Short mmCIF file of C-alpha atoms and ligand atoms in Angstrom, two decimals:
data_model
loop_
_atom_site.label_atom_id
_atom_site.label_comp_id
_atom_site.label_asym_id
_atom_site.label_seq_id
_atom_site.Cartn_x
_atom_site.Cartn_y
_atom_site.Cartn_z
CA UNK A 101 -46.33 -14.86 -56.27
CA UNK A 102 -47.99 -12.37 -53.71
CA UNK A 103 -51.50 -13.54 -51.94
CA UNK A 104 -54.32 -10.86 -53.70
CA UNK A 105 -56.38 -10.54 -50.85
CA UNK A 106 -59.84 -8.09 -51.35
CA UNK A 107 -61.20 -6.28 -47.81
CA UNK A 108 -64.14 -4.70 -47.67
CA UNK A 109 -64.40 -1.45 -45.33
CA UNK A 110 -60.66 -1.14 -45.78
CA UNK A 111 -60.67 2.38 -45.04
CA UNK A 112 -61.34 2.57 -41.67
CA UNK A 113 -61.09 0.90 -38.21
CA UNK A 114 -60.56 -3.27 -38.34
CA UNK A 115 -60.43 -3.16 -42.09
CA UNK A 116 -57.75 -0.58 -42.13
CA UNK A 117 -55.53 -2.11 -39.85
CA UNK A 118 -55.91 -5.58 -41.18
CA UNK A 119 -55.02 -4.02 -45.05
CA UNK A 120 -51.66 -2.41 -42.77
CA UNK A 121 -51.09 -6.09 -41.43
CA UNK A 122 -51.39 -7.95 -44.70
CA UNK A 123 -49.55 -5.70 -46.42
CA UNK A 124 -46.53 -5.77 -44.03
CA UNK A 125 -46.32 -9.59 -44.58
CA UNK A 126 -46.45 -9.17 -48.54
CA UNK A 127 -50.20 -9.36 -49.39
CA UNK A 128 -51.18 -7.11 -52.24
CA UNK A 129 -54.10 -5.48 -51.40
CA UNK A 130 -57.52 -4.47 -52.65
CA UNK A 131 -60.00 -2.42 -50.50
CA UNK A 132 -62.97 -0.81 -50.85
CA UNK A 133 -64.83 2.02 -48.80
CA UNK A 134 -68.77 3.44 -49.58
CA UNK A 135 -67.95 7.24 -48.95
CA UNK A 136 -64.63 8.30 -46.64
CA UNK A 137 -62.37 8.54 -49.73
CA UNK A 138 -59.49 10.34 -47.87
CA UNK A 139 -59.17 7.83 -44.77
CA UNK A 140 -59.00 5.10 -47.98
CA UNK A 141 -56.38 7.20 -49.83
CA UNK A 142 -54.32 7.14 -46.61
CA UNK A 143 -54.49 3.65 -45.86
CA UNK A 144 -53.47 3.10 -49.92
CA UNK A 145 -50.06 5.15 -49.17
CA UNK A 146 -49.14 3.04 -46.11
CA UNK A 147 -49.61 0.07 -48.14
CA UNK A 148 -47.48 1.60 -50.79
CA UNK A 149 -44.70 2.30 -48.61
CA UNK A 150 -44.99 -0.93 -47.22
CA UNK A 151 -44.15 -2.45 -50.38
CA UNK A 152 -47.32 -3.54 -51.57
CA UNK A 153 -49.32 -3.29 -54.53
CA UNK A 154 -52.56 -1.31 -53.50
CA UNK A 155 -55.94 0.03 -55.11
CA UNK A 156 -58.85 1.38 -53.59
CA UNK A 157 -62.11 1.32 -54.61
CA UNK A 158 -65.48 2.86 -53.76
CA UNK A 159 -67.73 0.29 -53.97
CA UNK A 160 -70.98 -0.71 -51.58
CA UNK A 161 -70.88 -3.94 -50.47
CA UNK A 162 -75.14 -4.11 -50.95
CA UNK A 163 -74.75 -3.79 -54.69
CA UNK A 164 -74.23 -7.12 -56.80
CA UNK A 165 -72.89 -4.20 -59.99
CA UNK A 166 -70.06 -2.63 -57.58
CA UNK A 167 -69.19 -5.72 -55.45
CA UNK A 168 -68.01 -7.62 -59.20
CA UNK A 169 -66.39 -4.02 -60.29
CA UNK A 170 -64.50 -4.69 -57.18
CA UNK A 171 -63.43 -8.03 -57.53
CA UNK A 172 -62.53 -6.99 -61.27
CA UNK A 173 -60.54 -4.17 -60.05
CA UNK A 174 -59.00 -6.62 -57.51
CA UNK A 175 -57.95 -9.13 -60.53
CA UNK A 176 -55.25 -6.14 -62.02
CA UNK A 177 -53.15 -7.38 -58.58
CA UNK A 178 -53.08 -11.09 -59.77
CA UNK A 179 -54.98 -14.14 -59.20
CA UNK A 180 -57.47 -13.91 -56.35
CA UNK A 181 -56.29 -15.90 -52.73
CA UNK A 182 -58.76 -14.20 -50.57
CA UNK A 183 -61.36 -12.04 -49.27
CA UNK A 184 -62.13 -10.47 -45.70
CA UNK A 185 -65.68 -9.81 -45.74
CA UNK A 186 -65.61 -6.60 -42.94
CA UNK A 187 -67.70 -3.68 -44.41
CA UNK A 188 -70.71 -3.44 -41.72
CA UNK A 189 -72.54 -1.09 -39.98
CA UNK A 190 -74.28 -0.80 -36.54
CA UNK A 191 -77.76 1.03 -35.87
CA UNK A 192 -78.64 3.51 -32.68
CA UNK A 193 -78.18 1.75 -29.39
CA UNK A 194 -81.66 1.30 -27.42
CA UNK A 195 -84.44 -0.41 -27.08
CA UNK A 196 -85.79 -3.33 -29.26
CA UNK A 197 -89.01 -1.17 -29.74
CA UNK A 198 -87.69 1.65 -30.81
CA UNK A 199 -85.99 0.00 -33.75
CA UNK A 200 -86.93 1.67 -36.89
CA UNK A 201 -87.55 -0.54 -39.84
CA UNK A 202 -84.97 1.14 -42.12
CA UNK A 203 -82.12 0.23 -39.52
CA UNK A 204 -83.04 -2.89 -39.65
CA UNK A 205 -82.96 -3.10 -43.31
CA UNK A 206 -79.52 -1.62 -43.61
CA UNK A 207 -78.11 -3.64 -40.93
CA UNK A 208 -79.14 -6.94 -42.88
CA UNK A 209 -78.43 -5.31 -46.09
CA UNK A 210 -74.52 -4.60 -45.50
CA UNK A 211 -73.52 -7.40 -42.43
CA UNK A 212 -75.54 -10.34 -44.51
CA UNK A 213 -76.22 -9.51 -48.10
CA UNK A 214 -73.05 -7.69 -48.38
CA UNK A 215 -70.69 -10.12 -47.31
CA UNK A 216 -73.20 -13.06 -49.29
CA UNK A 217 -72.06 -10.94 -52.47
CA UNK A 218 -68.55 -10.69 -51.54
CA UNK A 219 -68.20 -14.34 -50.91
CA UNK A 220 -70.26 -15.17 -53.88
CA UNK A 221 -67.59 -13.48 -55.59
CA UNK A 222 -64.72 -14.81 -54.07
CA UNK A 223 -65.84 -18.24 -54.24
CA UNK A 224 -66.26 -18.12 -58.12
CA UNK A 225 -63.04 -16.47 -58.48
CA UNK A 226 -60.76 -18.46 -56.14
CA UNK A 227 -60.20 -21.19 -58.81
CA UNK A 228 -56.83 -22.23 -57.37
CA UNK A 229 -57.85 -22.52 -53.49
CA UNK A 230 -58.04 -19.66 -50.80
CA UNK A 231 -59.57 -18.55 -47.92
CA UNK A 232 -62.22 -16.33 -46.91
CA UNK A 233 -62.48 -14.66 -43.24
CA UNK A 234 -65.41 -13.52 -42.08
CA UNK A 235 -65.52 -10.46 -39.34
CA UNK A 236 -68.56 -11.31 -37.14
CA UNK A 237 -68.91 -10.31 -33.76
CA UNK A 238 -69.14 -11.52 -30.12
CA UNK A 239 -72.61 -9.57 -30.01
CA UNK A 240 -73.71 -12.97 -32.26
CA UNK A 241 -73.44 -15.24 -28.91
CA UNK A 242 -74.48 -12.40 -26.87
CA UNK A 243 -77.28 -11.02 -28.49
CA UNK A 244 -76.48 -7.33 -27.23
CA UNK A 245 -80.21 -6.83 -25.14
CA UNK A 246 -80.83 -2.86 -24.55
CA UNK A 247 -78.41 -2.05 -27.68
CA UNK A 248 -78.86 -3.94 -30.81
CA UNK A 249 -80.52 -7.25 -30.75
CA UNK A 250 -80.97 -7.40 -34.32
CA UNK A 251 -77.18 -6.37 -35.33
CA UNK A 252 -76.56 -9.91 -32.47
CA UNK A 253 -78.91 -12.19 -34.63
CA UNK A 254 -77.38 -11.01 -38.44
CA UNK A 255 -73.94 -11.53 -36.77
CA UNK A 256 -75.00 -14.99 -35.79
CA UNK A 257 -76.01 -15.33 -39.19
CA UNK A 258 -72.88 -14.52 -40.04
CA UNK A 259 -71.29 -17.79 -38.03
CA UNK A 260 -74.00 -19.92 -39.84
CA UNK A 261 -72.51 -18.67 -43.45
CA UNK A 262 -69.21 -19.44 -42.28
CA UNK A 263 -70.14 -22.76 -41.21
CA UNK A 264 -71.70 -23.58 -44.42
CA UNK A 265 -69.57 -21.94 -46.76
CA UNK A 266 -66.53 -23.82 -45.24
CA UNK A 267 -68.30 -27.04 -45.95
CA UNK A 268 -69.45 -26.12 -49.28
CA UNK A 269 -66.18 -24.82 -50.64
CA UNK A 270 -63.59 -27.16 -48.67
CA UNK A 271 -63.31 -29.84 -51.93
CA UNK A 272 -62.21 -26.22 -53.94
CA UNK A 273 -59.24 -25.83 -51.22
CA UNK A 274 -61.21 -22.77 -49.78
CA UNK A 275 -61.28 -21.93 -46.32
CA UNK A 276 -63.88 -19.98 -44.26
CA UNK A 277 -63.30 -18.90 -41.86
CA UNK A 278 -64.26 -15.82 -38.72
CA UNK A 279 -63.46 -13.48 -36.44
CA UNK A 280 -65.58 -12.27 -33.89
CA UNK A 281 -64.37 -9.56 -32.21
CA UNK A 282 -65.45 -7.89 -28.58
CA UNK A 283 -65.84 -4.42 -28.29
CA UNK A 284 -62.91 -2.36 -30.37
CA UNK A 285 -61.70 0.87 -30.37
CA UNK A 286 -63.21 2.32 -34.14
CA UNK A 287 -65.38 4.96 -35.18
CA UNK A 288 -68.35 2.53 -35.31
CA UNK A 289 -69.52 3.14 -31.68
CA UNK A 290 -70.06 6.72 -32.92
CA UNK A 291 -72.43 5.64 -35.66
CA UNK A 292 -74.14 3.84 -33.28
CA UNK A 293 -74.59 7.50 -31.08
CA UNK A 294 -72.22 6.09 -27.99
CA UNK A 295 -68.80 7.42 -29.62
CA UNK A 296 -66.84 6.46 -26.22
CA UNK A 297 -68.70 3.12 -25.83
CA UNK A 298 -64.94 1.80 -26.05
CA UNK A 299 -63.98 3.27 -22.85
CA UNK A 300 -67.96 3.37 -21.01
CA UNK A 301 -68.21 -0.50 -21.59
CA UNK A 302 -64.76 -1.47 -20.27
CA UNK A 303 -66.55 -2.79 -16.68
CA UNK A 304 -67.89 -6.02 -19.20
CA UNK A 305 -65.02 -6.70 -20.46
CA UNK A 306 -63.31 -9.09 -18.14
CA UNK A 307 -59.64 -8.22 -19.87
CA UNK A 308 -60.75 -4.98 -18.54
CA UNK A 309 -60.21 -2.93 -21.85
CA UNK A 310 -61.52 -2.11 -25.30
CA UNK A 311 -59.41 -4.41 -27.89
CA UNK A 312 -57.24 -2.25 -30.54
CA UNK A 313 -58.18 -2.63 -34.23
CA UNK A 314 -54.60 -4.39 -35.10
CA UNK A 315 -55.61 -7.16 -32.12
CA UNK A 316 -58.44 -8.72 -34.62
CA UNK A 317 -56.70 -7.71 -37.78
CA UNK A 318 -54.09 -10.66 -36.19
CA UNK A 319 -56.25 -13.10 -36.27
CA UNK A 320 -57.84 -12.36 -39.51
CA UNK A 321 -54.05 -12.49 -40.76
CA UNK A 322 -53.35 -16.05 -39.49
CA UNK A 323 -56.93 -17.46 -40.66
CA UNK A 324 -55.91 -16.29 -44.00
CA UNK A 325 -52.42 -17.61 -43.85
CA UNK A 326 -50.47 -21.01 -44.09
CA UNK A 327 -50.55 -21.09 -40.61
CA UNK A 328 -53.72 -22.04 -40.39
CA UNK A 329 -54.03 -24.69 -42.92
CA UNK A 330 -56.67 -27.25 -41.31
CA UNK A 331 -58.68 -24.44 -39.58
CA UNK A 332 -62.24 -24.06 -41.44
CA UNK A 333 -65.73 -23.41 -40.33
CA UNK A 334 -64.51 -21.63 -37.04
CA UNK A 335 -65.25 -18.50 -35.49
CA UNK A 336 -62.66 -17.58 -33.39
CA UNK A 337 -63.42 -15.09 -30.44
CA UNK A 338 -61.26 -12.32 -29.96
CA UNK A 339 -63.31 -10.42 -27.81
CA UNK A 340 -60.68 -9.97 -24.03
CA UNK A 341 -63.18 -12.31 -22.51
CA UNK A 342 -66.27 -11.31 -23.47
P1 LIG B 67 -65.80 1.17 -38.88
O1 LIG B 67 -64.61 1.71 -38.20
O2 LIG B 67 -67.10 1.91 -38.79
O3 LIG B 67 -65.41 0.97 -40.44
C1 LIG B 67 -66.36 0.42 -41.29
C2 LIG B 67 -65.78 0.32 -42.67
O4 LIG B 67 -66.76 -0.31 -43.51
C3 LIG B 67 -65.51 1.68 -43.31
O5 LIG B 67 -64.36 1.57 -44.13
C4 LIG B 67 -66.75 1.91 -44.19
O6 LIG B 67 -66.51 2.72 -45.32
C5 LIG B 67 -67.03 0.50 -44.63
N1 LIG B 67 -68.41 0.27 -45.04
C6 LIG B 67 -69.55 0.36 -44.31
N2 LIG B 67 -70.62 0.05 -45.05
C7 LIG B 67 -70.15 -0.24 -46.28
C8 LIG B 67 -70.76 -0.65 -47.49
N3 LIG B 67 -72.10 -0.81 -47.60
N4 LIG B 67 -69.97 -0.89 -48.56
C9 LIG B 67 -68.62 -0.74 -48.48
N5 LIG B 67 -67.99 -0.36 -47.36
C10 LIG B 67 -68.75 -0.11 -46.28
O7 LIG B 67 -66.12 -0.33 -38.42
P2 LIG B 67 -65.24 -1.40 -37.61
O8 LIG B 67 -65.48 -1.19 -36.17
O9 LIG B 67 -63.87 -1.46 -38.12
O10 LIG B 67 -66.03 -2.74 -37.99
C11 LIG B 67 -65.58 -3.64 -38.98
C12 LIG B 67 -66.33 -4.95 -38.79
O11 LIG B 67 -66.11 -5.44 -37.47
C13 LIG B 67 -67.85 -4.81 -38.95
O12 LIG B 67 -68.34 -5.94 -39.64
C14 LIG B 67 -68.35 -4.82 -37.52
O13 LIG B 67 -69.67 -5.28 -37.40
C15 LIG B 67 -67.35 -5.74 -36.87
N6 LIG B 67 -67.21 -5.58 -35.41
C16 LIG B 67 -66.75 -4.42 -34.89
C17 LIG B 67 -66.64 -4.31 -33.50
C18 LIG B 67 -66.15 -3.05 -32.84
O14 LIG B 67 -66.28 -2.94 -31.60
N7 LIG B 67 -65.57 -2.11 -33.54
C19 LIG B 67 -67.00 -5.38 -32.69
C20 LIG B 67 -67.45 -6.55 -33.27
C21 LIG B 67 -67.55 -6.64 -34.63
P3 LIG B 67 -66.42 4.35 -45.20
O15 LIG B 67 -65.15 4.63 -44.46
O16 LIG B 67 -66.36 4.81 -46.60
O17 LIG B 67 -67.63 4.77 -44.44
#
């Protein structure tokens, strides 16, 4: 039987090109997006033409209501075997003073609550095993001073849910996994107001370039996979150095 494997923020950017990646080696896949239905509907026909079985669903990540619709929509492609917990957002780049409260909020809201829900989720529905991979982010051992110091500390919270999630769920044959990522060429650096951050931040990056979406979506493939059978609680950098 196919893996079922739910991603959330499938639409675009990591999540897109993992759903590509899992699909190509036989996953059926479930996604969700919160509002850019056409760059979902696009991913859903590669996916399709890739052979797999594919739904989309608009669903954000912060509500406990749409996160189960998900995972019910999910459950039409077969028996749960995982989850990559991706959907997150960024805030402005600057200053720690100049944060605004409501950033703040909606950073913690998506990057922890989100992917609490979507584990929650998984965990209660992975009956016969699984795995779970978490996308945090190198910014979590960084802590990103002058851009976004409290986007670092959720993603190190992040790495702490992995860590005690993998514990918690290893006697049910779950895995949990992460990936944290460096900087990667997606449409996130323009919600953050430095759309080219990609290209302006390649002098940091000892590899000496931005990473390409596909790069993490192979890891997230093999910490889901057989392949990595005795790998849980990890985070595993994928960052060119970073
Ligand atoms: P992206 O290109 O901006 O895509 C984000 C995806 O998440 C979109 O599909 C978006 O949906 C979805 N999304 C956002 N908030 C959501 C919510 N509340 N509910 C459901 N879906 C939601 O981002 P990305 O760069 O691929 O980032 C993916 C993950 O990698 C994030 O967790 C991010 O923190 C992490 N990361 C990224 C980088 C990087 O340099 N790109 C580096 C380190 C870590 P819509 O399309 O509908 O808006």
């Amino acid at each position: 039987m196919a893996p079922v494997t739910v991603i959330t923020g499938g639409g675009r950017g990591i999540g897109a090109a993992t759903a590509r990646r899992l699909a190509a080696a036989g996953h059926h896949v479930a996604l969700c997006y919160r509002r850019d239905e056409a760059a979902a509907t696009a991913v859903l026909t590669d996916l399709r033409a890739a052979g797999a079985q594919a739904l989309a669903v608009r669903a954000d990540t912060t509500d406990p209501d749409q996160v189960h619709a998900l995972f019910d929509a999910a459950a039409q492609l077969g028996p749960l075997t995982g989850l990559v917990n991706n959907a997150g957002v960024t805030s402005p780049i600057g200053p720690f003073t100049e944060l605004r409260v409501d950033d703040l909020r909606r950073v913690v809201d998506v990057n922890l609550v989100g992917y609490v829900l979507c584990a929650q989720q998984a965990a209660r529905r992975l009956t016969d095993g699984g795995a779970i991979v978490n996308v945090s982010s190198a910014a979590a051992t960084l802590g990103s001073p002058g851009e976004y110091v409290h986007y670092a500390a959720v993603k190190a919270a992040t790495d702490t849910l992995t860590v005690g999630l993998a514990k918690e769920l290893a006697p049910k044959g779950i895995r949990v996994n992460a990936v944290a990522p460096g900087i990667v060429r997606t449409d996130i650096h323009a919600d953050s107001g430095v759309p080219d951050r990609a290209d302006s931040a390649v002098g940091r990056i000892p590899l000496g370039r931005a990473g390409e979406p596909d790069e993490i979506a192979a890891a997230i493939a093999w910490l889901l996979g057989p392949d990595a059978s005795y790998a849980t609680g990890t985070v595993l950098r994928v960052s060119g150095g970073l």
